Short mmCIF file of C-alpha atoms in Angstrom, two decimals:
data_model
loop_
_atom_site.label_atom_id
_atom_site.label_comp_id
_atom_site.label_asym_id
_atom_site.label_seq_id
_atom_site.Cartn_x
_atom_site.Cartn_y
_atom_site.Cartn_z
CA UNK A 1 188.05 160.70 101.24
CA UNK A 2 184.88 160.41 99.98
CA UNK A 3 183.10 157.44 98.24
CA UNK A 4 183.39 157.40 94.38
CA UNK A 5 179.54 160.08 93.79
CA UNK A 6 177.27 158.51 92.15
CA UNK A 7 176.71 160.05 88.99
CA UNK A 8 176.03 159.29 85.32
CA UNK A 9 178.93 159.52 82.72
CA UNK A 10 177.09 160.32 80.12
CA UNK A 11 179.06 163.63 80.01
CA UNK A 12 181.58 161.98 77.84
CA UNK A 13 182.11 159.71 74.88
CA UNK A 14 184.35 156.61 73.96
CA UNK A 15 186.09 159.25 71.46
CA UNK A 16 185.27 162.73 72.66
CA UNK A 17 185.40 162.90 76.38
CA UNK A 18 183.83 166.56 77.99
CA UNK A 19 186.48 168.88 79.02
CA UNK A 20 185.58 170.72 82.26
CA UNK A 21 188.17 172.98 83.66
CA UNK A 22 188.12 173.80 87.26
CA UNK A 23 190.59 176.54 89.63
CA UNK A 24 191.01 176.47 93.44
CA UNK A 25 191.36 179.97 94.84
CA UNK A 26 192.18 180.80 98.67
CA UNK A 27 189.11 180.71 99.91
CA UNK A 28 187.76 178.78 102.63
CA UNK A 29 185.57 175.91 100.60
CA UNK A 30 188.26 173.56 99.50
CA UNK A 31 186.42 170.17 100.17
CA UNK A 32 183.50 171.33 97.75
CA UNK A 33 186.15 171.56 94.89
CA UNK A 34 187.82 168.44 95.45
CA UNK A 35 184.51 166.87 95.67
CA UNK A 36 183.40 168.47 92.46
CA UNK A 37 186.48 167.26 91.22
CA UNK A 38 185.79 163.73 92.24
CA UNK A 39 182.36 163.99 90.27
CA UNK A 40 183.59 165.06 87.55
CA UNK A 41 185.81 162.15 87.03
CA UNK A 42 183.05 159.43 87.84
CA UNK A 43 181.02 161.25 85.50
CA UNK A 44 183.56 160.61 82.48
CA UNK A 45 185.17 164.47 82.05
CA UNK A 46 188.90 165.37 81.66
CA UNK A 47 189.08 168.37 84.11
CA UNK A 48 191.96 170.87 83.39
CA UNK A 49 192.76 171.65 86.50
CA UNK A 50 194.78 174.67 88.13
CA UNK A 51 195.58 176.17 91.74
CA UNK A 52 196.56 178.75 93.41
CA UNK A 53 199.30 179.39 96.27
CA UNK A 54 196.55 180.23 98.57
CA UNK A 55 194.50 177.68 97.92
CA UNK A 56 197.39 174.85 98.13
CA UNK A 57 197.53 176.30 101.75
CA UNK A 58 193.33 176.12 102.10
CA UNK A 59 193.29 172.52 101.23
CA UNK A 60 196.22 171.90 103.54
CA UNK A 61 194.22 172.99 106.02
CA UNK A 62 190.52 172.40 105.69
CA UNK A 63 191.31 168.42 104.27
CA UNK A 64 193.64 165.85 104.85
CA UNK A 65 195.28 166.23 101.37
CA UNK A 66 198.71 167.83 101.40
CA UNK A 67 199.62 169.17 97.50
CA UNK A 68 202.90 168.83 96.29
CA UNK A 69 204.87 171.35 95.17
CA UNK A 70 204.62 170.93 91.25
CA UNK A 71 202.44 170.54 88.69
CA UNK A 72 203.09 166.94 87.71
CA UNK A 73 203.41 165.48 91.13
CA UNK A 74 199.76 167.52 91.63
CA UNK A 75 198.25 165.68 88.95
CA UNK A 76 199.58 162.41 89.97
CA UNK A 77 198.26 163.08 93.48
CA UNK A 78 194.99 164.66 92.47
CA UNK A 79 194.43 161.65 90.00
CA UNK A 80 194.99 159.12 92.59
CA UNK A 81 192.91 161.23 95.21
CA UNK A 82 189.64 161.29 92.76
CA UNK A 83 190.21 157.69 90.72
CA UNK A 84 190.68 159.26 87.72
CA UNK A 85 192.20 157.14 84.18
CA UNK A 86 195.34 158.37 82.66
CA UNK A 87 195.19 161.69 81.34
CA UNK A 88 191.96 162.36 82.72
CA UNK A 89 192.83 165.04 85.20
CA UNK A 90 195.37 167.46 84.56
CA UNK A 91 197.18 170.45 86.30
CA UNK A 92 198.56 173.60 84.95
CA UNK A 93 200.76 175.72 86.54
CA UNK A 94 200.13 179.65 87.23
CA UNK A 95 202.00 181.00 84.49
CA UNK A 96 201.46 178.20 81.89
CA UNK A 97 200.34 180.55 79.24
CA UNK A 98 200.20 177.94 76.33
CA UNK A 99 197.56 175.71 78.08
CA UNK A 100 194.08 175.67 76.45
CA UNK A 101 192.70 177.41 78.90
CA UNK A 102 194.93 180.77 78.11
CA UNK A 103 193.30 181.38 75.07
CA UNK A 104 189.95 182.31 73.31
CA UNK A 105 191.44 179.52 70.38
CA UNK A 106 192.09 177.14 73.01
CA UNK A 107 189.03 174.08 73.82
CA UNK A 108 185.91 175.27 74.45
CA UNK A 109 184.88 174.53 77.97
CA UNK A 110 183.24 175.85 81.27
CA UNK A 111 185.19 177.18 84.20
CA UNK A 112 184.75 176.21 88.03
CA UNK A 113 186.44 178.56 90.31
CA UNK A 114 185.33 176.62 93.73
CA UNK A 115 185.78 178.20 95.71
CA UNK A 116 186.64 181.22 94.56
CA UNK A 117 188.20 184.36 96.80
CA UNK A 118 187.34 188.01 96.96
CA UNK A 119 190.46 189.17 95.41
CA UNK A 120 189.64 186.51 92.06
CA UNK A 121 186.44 188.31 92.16
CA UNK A 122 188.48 191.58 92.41
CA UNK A 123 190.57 190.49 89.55
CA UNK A 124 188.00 189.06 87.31
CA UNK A 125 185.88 192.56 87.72
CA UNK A 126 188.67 194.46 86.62
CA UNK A 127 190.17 192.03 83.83
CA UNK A 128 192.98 191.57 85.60
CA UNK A 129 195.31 188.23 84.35
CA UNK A 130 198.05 188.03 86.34
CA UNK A 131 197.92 184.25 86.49
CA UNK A 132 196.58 181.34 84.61
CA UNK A 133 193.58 181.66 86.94
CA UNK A 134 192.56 185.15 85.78
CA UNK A 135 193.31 184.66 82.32
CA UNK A 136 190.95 181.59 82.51
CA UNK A 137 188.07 183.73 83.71
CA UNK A 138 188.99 186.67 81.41
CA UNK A 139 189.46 184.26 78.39
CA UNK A 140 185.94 182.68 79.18
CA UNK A 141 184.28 185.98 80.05
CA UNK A 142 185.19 187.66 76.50
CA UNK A 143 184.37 184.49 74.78
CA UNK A 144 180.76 184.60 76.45
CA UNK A 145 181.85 180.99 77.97
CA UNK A 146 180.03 179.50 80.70
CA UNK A 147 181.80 180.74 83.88
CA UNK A 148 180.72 179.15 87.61
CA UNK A 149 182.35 181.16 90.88
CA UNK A 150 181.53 179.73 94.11
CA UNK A 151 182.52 182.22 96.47
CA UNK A 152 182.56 181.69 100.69
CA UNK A 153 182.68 185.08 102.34
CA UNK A 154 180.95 186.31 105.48
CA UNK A 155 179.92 189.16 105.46
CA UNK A 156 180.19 190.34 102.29
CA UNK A 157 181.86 193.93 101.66
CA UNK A 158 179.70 196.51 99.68
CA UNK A 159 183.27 196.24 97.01
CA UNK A 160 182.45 192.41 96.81
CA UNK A 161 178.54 192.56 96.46
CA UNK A 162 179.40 194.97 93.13
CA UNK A 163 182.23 192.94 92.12
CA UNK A 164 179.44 189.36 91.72
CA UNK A 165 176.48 191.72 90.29
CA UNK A 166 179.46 193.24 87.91
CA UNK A 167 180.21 189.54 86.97
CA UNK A 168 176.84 188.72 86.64
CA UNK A 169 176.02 191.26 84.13
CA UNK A 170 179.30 190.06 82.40
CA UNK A 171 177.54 186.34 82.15
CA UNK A 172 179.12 184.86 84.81
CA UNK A 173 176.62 182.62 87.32
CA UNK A 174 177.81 183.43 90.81
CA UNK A 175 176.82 180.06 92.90
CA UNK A 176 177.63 180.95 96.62
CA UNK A 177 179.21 177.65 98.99
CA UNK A 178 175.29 178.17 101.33
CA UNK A 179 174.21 174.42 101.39
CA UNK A 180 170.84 174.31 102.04
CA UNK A 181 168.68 172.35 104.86
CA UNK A 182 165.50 170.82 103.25
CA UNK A 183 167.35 167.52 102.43
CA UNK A 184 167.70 166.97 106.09
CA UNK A 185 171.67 166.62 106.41
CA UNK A 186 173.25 164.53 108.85
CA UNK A 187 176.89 165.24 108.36
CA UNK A 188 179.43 167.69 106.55
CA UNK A 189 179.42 165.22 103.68
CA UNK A 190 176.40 165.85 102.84
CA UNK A 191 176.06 169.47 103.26
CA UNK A 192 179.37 169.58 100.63
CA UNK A 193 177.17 167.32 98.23
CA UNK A 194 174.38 169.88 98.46
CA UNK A 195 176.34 172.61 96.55
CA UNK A 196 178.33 170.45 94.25
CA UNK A 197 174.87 168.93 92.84
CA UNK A 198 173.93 172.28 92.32
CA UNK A 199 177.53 172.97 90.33
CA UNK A 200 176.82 169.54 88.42
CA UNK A 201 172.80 170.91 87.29
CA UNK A 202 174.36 173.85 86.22
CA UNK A 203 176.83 172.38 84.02
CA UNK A 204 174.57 169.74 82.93
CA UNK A 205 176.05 166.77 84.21
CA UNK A 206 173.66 163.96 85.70
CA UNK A 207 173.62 163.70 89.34
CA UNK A 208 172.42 161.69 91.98
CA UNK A 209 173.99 163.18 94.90
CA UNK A 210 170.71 165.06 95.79
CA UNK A 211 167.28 165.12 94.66
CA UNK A 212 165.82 167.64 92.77
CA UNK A 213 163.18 170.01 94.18
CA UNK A 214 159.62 168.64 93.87
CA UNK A 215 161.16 165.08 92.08
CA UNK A 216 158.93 163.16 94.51
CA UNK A 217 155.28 165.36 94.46
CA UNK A 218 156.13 165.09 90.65
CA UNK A 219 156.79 160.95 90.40
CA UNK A 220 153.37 160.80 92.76
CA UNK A 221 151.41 162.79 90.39
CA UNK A 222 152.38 161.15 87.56
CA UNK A 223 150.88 157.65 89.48
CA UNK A 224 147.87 159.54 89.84
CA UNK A 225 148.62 160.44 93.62
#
């Protein structure tokens, strides 16, 4: 597990904390959402959080976290795995159809699908809602809310380049798991941190898991260097 991120909470309030919610798909990429969900937490949000079959089988795999098989026991062991307070993260199941996110008149908050498979894609494309996933994406799609996929393909099919330029057109920001090299990493941690910082910009939560682009020429010119 990694250490608690540094980041700032000033995403939330004593009386209003933000609400961020985030889906797992079953695509390969499972440690960048369970990191994003650990920054998320230290940075004050509730995260609504829901996951697929696939993707129970993804995290099996690619972490050392093994999901139980309901809801509740999920959010107990997701809330223990990322430090969060009571009630701050919680799980819906795939056909919970009265959870905010389900509706346009339910809270008004940004989805993370990290990572997030071809077929989602597929399904999001097409307005498909066959699960609590889909309707997520379809409910923040027609309600022109902000809507983050990570997807980790290679290569990508000519059905899935249309399927992210279709989204993209619909207002969704397509955010690919391709960590970058310029921060010189020196292990997997840090090339996870790499795209999650890039998920927290986006969504305008303060981060200090990697600096930004120029930050340094920029503090030397402002010395007069």
């Amino acid at each position: 597990m990694n250490e608690v991120p540094a980041v700032s909470n000033a995403a939330a309030t004593d009386d209003a904390p933000r609400v961020i919610n985030l889906a797992f798909t079953g695509a390969s990429g499972a440690p960048y959402g369970l990191r994003l969900l650990q920054c998320l937490v230290a940075s004050g949000c509730r995260v609504q959080v829901m996951i697929s079959k696939a993707a129970q089988i993804v995290i099996a795999t690619e972490t050392d976290l093994k999901l139980p098989g309901t809801p509740p026991a999920m959010q107990q062991c997701l809330s223990e795995y990322s430090q969060a307070a009571p009630g701050q993260v919680l799980v819906f199941g795939r056909e919970d159809w009265f959870s905010p996110p389900a509706s346009g008149s339910g809270e008004k908050a940004p989805l993370v699908i990290c990572p997030c498979s071809t077929g989602t894609l597929s399904a999001l494309a097409t307005g498909a809602s066959n699960n609590l996933i889909e309707r997520a994406g379809d409910v923040a799609l027609k309600e022109r809310r902000q809507l983050i996929l990570v997807p980790r393909e290679a290569p990508y099919s000519e059905v899935h380049l249309e399927n992210m330029l279709k989204l993209t057109r619909m207002g969704a920001v397509i955010i690919p798991a391709s960590p970058g090299f310029y921060h010189n990493p020196e292990t997997i941690n840090d090339l996870v941190d790499f795209v999650v910082a890039r998920l927290l910009d986006h969504l305008g939560i303060d981060q200090k898991l990697m600096p930004r682009w120029g930050e340094e020429r920029l503090a030397r010119k402002l010395k007069g260097g």
